[in-house]
Coordinates of C-alpha atoms in Angstrom, one line a residue:
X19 CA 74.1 121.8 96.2
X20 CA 76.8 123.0 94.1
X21 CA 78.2 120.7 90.9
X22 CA 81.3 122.0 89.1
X23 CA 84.0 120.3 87.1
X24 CA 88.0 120.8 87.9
X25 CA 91.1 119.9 85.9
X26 CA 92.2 119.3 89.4
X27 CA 90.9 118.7 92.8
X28 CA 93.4 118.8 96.4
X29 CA 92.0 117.4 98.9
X30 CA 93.5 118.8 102.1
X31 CA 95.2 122.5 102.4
X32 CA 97.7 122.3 104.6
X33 CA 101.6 122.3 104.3
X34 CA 101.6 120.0 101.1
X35 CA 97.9 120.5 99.9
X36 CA 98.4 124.1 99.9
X37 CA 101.9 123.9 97.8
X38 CA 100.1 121.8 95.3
X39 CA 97.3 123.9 94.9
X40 CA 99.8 126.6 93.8
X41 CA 101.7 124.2 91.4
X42 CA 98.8 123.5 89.9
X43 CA 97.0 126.8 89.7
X44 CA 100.5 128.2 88.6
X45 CA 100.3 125.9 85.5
X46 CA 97.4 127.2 84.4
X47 CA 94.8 123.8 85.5
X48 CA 91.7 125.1 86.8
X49 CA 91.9 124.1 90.4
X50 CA 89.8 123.2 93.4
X51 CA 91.3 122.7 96.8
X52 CA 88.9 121.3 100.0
X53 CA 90.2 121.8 103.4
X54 CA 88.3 120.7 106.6
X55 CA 89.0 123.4 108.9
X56 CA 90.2 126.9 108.2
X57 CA 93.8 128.3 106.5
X58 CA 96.6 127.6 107.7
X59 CA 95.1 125.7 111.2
X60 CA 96.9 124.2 114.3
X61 CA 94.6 120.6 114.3
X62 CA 97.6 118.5 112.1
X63 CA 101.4 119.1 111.7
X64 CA 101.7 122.2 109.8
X65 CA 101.6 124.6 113.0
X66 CA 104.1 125.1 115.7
X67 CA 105.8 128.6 114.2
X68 CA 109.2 126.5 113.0
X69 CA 110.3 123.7 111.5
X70 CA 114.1 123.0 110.6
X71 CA 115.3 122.7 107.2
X72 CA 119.4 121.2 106.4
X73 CA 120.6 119.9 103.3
X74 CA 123.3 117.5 104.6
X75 CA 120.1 114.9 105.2
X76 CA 121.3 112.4 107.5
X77 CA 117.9 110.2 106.9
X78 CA 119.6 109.5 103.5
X79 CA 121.7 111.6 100.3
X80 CA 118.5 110.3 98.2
X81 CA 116.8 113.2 99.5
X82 CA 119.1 115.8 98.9
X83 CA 118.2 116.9 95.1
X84 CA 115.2 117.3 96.7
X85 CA 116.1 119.8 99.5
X86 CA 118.0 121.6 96.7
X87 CA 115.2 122.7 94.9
X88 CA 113.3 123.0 97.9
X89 CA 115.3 125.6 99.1
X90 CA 115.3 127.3 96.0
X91 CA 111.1 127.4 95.7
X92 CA 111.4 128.1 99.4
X93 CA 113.2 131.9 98.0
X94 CA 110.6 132.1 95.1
X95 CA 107.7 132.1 97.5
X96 CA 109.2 134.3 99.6
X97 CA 109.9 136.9 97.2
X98 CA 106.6 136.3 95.4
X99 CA 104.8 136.5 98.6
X100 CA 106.7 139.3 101.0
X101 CA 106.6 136.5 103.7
X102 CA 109.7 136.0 106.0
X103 CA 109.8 131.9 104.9
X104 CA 113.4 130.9 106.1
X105 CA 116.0 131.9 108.3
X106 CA 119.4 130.6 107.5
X107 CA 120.8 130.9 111.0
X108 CA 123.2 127.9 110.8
X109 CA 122.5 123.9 112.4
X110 CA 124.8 121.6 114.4
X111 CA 123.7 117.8 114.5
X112 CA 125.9 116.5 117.8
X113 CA 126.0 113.2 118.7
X114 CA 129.1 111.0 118.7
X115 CA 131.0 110.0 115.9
X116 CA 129.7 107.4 114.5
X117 CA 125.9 108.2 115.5
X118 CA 123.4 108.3 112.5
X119 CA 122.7 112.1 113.5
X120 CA 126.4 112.7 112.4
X121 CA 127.6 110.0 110.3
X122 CA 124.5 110.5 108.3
X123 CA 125.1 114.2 107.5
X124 CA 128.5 113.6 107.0
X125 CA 127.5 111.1 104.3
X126 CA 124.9 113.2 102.4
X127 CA 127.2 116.6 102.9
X128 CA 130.8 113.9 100.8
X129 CA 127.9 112.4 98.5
X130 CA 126.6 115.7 97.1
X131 CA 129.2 118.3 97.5
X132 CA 127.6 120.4 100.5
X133 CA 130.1 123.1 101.9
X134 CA 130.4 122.0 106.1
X135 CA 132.7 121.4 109.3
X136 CA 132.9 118.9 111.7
X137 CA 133.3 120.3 115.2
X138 CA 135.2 118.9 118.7
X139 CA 133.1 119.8 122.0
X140 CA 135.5 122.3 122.2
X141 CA 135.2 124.1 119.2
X142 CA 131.0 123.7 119.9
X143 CA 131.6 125.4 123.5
X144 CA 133.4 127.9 122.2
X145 CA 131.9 129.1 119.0
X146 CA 128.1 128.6 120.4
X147 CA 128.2 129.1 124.5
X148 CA 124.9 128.2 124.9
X149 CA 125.9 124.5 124.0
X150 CA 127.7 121.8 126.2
X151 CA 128.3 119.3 124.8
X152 CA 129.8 116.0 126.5
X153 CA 133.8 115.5 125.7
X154 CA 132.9 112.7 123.4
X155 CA 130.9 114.0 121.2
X156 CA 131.2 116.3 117.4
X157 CA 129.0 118.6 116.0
X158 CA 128.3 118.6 111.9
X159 CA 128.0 122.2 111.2
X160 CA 126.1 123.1 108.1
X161 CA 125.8 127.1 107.4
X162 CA 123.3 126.9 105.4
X163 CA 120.8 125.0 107.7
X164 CA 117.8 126.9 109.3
X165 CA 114.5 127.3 109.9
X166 CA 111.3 127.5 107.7
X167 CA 108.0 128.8 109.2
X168 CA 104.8 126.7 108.5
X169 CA 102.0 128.9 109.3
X170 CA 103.8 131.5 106.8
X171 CA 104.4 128.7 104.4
X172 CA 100.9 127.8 104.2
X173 CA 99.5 131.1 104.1
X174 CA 102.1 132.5 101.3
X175 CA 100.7 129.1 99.4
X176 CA 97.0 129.9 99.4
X177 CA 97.7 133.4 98.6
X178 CA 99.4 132.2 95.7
X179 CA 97.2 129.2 94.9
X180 CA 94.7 132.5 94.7
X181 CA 96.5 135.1 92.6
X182 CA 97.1 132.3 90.1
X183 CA 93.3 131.4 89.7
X184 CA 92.8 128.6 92.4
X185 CA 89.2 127.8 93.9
X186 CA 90.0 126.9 97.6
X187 CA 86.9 125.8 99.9
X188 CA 87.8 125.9 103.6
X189 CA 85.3 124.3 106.5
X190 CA 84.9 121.7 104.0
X191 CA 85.3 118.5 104.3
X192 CA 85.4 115.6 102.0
X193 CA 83.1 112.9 102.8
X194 CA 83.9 110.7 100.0
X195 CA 85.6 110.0 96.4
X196 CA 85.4 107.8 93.6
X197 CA 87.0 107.2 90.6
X198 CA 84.6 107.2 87.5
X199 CA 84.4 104.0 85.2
X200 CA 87.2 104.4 82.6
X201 CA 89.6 106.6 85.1
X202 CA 87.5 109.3 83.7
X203 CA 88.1 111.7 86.3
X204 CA 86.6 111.4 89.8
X205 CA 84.0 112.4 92.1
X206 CA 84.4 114.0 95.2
X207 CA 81.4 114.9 97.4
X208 CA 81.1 117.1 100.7
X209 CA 78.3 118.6 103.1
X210 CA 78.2 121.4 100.3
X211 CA 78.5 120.3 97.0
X212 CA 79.2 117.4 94.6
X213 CA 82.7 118.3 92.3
X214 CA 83.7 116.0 89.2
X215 CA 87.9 116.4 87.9
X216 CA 89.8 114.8 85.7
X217 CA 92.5 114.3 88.6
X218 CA 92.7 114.2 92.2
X219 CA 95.6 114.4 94.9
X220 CA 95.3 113.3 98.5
X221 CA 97.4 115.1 101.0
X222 CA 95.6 114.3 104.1
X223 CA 97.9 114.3 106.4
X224 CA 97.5 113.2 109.8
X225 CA 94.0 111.7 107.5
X226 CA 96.2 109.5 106.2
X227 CA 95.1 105.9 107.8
X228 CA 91.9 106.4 106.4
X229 CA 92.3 108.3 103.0
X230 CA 94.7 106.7 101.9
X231 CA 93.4 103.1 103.0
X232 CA 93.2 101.6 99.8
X233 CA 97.0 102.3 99.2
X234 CA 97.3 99.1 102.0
X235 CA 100.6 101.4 103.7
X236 CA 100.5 101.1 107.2
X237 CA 100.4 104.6 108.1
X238 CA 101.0 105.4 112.2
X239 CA 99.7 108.5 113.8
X240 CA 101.7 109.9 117.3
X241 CA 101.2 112.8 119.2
X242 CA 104.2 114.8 119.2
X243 CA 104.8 117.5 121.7
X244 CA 106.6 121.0 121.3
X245 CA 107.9 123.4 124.3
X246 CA 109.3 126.6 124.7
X247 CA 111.1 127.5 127.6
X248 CA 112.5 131.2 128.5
X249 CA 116.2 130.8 129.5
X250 CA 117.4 131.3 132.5
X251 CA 120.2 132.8 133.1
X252 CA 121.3 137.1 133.9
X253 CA 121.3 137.2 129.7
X254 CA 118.0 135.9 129.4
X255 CA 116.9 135.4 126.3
X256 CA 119.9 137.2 124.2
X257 CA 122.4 134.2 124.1
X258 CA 119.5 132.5 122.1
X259 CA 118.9 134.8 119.4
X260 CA 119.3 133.2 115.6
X261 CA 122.4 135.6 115.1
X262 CA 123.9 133.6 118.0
X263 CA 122.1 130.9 118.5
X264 CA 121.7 127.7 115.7
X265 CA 119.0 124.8 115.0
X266 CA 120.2 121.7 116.5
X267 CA 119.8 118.3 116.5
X268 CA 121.4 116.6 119.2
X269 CA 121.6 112.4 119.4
X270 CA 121.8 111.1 123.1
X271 CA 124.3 107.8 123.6
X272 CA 120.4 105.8 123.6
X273 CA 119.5 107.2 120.5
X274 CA 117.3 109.5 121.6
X275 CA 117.2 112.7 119.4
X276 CA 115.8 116.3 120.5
X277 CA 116.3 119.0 118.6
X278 CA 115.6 123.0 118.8
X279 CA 115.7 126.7 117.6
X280 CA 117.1 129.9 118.2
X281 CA 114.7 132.7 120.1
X282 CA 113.2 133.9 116.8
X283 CA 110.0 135.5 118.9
X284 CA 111.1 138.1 120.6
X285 CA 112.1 137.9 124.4
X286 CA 108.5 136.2 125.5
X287 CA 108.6 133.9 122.9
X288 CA 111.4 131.6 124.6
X289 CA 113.5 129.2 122.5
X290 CA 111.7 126.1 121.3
X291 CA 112.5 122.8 121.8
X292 CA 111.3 119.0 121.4
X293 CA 111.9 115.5 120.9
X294 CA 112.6 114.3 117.3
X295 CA 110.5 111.5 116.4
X296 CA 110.0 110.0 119.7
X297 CA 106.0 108.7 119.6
X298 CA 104.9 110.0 122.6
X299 CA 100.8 107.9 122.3
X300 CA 99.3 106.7 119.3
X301 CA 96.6 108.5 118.4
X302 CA 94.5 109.6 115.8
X303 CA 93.1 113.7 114.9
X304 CA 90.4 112.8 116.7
X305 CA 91.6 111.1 120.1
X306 CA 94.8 113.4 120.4
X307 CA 95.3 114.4 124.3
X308 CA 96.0 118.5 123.4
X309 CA 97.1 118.8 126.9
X310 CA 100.5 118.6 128.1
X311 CA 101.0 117.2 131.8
X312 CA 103.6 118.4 133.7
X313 CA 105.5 115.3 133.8
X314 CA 106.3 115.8 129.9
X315 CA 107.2 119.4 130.5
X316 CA 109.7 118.5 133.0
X317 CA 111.0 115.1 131.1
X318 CA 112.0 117.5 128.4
X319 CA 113.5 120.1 130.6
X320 CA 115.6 117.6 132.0
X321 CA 117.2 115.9 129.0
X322 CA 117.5 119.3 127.3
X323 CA 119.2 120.6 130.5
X324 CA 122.1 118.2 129.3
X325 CA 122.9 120.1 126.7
X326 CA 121.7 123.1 127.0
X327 CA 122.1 124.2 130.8
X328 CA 120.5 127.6 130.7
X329 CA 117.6 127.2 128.5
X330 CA 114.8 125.1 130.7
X331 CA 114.2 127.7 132.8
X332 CA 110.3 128.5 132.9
X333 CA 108.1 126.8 130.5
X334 CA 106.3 129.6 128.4
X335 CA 104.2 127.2 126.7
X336 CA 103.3 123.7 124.5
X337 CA 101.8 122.8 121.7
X338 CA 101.3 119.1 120.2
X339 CA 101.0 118.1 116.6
X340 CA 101.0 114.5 114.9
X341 CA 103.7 113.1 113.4
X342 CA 102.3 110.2 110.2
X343 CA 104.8 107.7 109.7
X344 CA 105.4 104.8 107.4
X345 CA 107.2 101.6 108.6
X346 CA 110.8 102.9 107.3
X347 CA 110.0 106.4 107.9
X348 CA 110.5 107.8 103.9
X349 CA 107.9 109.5 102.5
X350 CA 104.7 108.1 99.8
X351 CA 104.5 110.1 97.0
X352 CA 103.0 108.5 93.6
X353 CA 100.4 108.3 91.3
X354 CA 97.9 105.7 93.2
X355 CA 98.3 101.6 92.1
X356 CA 94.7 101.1 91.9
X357 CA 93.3 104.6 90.6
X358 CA 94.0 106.1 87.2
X359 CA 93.2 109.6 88.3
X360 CA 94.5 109.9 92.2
X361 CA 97.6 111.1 93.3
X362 CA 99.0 110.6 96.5
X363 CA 101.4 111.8 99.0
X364 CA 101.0 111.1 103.3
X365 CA 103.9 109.2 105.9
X366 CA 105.9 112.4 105.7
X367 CA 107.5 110.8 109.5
X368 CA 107.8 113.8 111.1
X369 CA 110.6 115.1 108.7
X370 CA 108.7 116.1 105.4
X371 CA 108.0 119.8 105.7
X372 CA 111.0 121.3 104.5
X373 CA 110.1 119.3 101.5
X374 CA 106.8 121.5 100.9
X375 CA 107.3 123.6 97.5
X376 CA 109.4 121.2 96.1
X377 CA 106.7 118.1 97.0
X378 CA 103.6 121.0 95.5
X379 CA 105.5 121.0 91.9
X380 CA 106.4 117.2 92.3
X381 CA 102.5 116.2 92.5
X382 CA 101.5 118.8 89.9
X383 CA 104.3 117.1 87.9
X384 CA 102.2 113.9 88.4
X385 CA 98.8 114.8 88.3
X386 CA 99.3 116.5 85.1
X387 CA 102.0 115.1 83.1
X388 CA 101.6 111.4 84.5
X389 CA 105.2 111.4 85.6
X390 CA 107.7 113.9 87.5
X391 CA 111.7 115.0 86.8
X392 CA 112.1 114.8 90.6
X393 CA 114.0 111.3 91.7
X394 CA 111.0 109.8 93.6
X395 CA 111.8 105.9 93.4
X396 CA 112.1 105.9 97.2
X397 CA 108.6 106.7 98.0
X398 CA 106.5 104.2 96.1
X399 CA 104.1 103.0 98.1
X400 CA 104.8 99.3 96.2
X401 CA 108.4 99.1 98.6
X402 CA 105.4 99.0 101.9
X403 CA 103.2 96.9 100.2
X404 CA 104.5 94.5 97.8
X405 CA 103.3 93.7 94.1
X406 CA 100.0 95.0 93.0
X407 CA 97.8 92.8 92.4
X408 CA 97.3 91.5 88.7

């Protein structure tokens, strides 16, 4: 059984696991990262070919320093890696007026600056055919909102986490961890091997309930489910394509919020759509229902049909992921309350992976240096939990 020593061990490789292996590798710490299935895998929430990325945040202008430098590590890793990472294609968020899909963006875009316009149904109808939206309702337009790609994002991340001198173990997994006496470092043991480092960060992911149980945040795990219909329609797929087509986020008069991409596939890969942070089950990685009934299918085809009357036309295919979120549905990222040598980051709520290169340097920053320059405040785990105790 193998025993080696680490200036850092990761413990999970996915979206942010990976990024922080390349922080950290990139800083010159010698580096082991453990993942529990293989690179860049569709068993959590870093899969699904897109995820949107916008800097007018509507969950709060807190986050938008953030999404600055995010975008700009996004670039670097592209370049570095000769990955296609993110497509600036353009977003809408509709809703009406004074819904937090709009209001919000609005907020964040006066707050920080962003360049944006704010749209009639008209103007929407007319610059973007493919949308319809209800008389009522506006559209935030922010240019520089897109798409990011996760599977690419994770791979460019290993590769890098590689080049720069990181370890990474895959089929792995971590059976248990424990901080030696003193905060000396920790332990971490698996099937394969017994590892001692002088720090350790959790990004477990959808693991989250039970890795990070000592934390005492209430982490919940849903099943989440993605579609991708091919439009109907004589112009088929073409009206969808990212040079014509933007992300959107669209707020329903209930609340309810779906949200989707431009055909960036090719004519059979349809454009995707979904719900946005609507729990369809509690679940955990283990207990997830992979298949999609149906019922959902045509639940989603319907309320997208409201907005978008050409796109449910045949369902190509679904996927499901897991969305783990905390109780006010910010993120937890900090050095852990109870462990000298642990630092932390889960409850990304569905919205966190546009975050990914900028959250890898933010938990180098901490594992290494004890602190970060990144505004964090808002995801101490001690705002969930209360006091530590003495």
């Amino acid at each position: 059984m193998a025993s080696t020593s680490y200036d850092a061990i990761v413990l999970g490789v996915g979206g942010m696991g990976s990024a922080a292996v390349h922080r950290l590798a990139a800083r010159g710490a010698r580096v082991l990262g453990l993942e529990q299935f293989g690179p860049a895998h569709a068993r959590g929430s870093s899969h699904g070919g897109s995820r949107i990325i916008r800097q007018s945040y509507f969950e709060g202008s807190a986050y938008v320093p953030l999404l600055l430098r995010s975008y700009e590590l996004f670039a670097e890793l592209a370049e570095e890696s000769g990955r296609e990472l993110l497509l600036s294609c353009g977003g809408l968020m509709i809703g009406a007026p004074d819904s937090q899909t709009v209001a919000g963006s609005l907020a964040a875009a006066r707050d920080w600056d962003l360049p944006h316009e704010l749209l009639d149904a008209r103007e929407v109808r007319a610059r973007f055919p493919t949308l319809t939206p209800a008389a009522g309702e506006v559209a935030f337009w922010e240019e520089r909102a897109g798409l990011v790609r996760p599977e690419e994002t994770v791979r460019a991340g290993i590769e890098a986490a590689t080049a720069a001198g990181a370890e990474l173990r895959f089929d792995e997994p971590v059976t248990s961890w424990e901080e030696l006496p003193g905060g000396a470092g920790v332990r971490v043991r698996t099937p394969l091997g017994r590892y001692t480092a002088d720090q350790l960060v959790l990004c477990p992911g959808a693991w989250a309930p039970g890795q990070l149980a000592s934390l005492g945040v209430p982490f919940a795990v849903e099943r989440q489910v993605m579609y991708w219909f091919e439009p109907s329609g004589p112009a088929g797929v073409t009206p969808f394509l990212p040079d014509r087509h933007p992300i959107y986020i669209w707020e329903e008069s209930d609340g309810t919020q779906l949200y989707g991409f431009p055909a960036i596939d090719g004519p059979e890969g349809g454009a995707k759509v979904a719900f946005y942070r609507m729990g369809e089950g509690a679940c955990t990685p283990e207990t997830i229902d992979r298949v999609v009934r149906p019922d959902e299918a045509a639940a989603m085809a319907e309320h997208a049909g409201r907005l978008l009357p050409t796109l449910p036309g045949r369902l190509l295919h679904a996927a499901t992921c897991m969305y783990t979120s905390t109780s006010d549905d910010h993120f937890v990222i900090a050095r852990h309350p109870g462990y000298q040598s642990v630092t932390v980051a889960g409850g990304f709520s569905g919205h966190g992976f546009k975050f990914v290169p900028v959250v890898g340097e933010i938990l180098a920053e901490l594992a290494l240096d004890g602190a970060t320059r990144h505004p964090i405040d808002l995801f101490d785990p001690a705002r969930l939990t209360g006091p530590a105790p003495s």
